[in-house]
């Protein structure tokens, strides 16, 4: 069953989901809740726009531009557009990914 | 003393600050940690780009388009550009505000 995306002004729970979900996609932004069990990875990829990645639960490693960055719950980083990055869950983890659409 | 903004790939703590701080401003995004003691407000204002507001600690009321939305820690909403909105802390609160720059 398709999950309807949130509308402007609608409160969305950042955590509390068992799977990766697109929370909304608007004119300029897409926000995704990424859920990764410990040891699982997203292989290196890139998107055109800038992104922020906020670790909400657990811990993740983000490898970008040849450097590894560990994010724990409550930490955020941003990446410029077109930067190759991979994500690996060091523990069961969820993250909020905000992408500027280009 | 000026606090240097974060660089791409640098881990930033989302909570744990006593005052409102711009975390970074890049080509397309500005991310601000908003800290509001209980009862304090930001008067209605608007920005050109879309925004997301994520309550990190406490609870806030966001009034936009004539409607009131209560966000508790771990909840997020987005607003279209040019929408007048005011923010009131219902409890001591902090929030992460992400603004698409236009």
Coordinates of N, CA and C in Angstrom, one line a residue, chain B residues 4 15 17 20 36 40 44 51 63 70-71 75-76 91 93 97-98 101:
Chain B
X4 N 32.8 29.6 13.8 CA 32.9 29.3 12.4 C 31.8 28.3 12.0
X15 N 21.6 19.2 18.8 CA 21.1 19.8 20.1 C 22.3 20.4 20.8
X17 N 23.1 23.3 22.6 CA 23.5 24.7 22.5 C 22.6 25.6 23.3
X20 N 20.5 30.4 19.7 CA 20.2 30.2 18.3 C 21.5 30.4 17.6
X36 N 14.6 28.4 21.8 CA 13.5 29.2 22.3 C 13.1 28.8 23.7
X40 N 8.6 32.0 24.8 CA 9.1 33.0 23.8 C 8.7 32.6 22.4
X44 N 5.6 36.4 13.4 CA 5.4 35.9 12.0 C 6.3 36.6 11.0
X51 N 11.1 25.6 3.6 CA 11.8 25.3 4.8 C 11.3 24.0 5.5
X63 N 2.5 28.5 13.8 CA 1.3 29.0 13.2 C 1.6 29.5 11.8
X70 N 1.4 21.9 16.4 CA 2.3 21.6 17.5 C 3.3 20.5 17.1
X71 N 4.5 20.8 17.3 CA 5.6 19.9 17.0 C 6.3 19.5 18.3
X75 N 9.6 15.5 15.7 CA 8.6 15.7 14.7 C 9.1 16.9 13.8
X76 N 8.7 16.8 12.5 CA 9.2 17.8 11.5 C 8.0 18.2 10.6
X91 N 7.3 24.7 25.5 CA 8.3 24.3 26.6 C 9.6 24.8 26.1
X93 N 12.6 24.8 24.2 CA 12.7 24.0 23.0 C 13.9 24.4 22.2
X97 N 16.2 24.2 11.7 CA 15.4 24.9 10.6 C 16.3 24.8 9.4
X98 N 15.8 24.2 8.3 CA 16.5 24.1 7.1 C 15.8 25.0 6.0
X101 N 17.8 28.3 0.0 CA 18.1 29.7 -0.4 C 17.6 30.0 -1.8

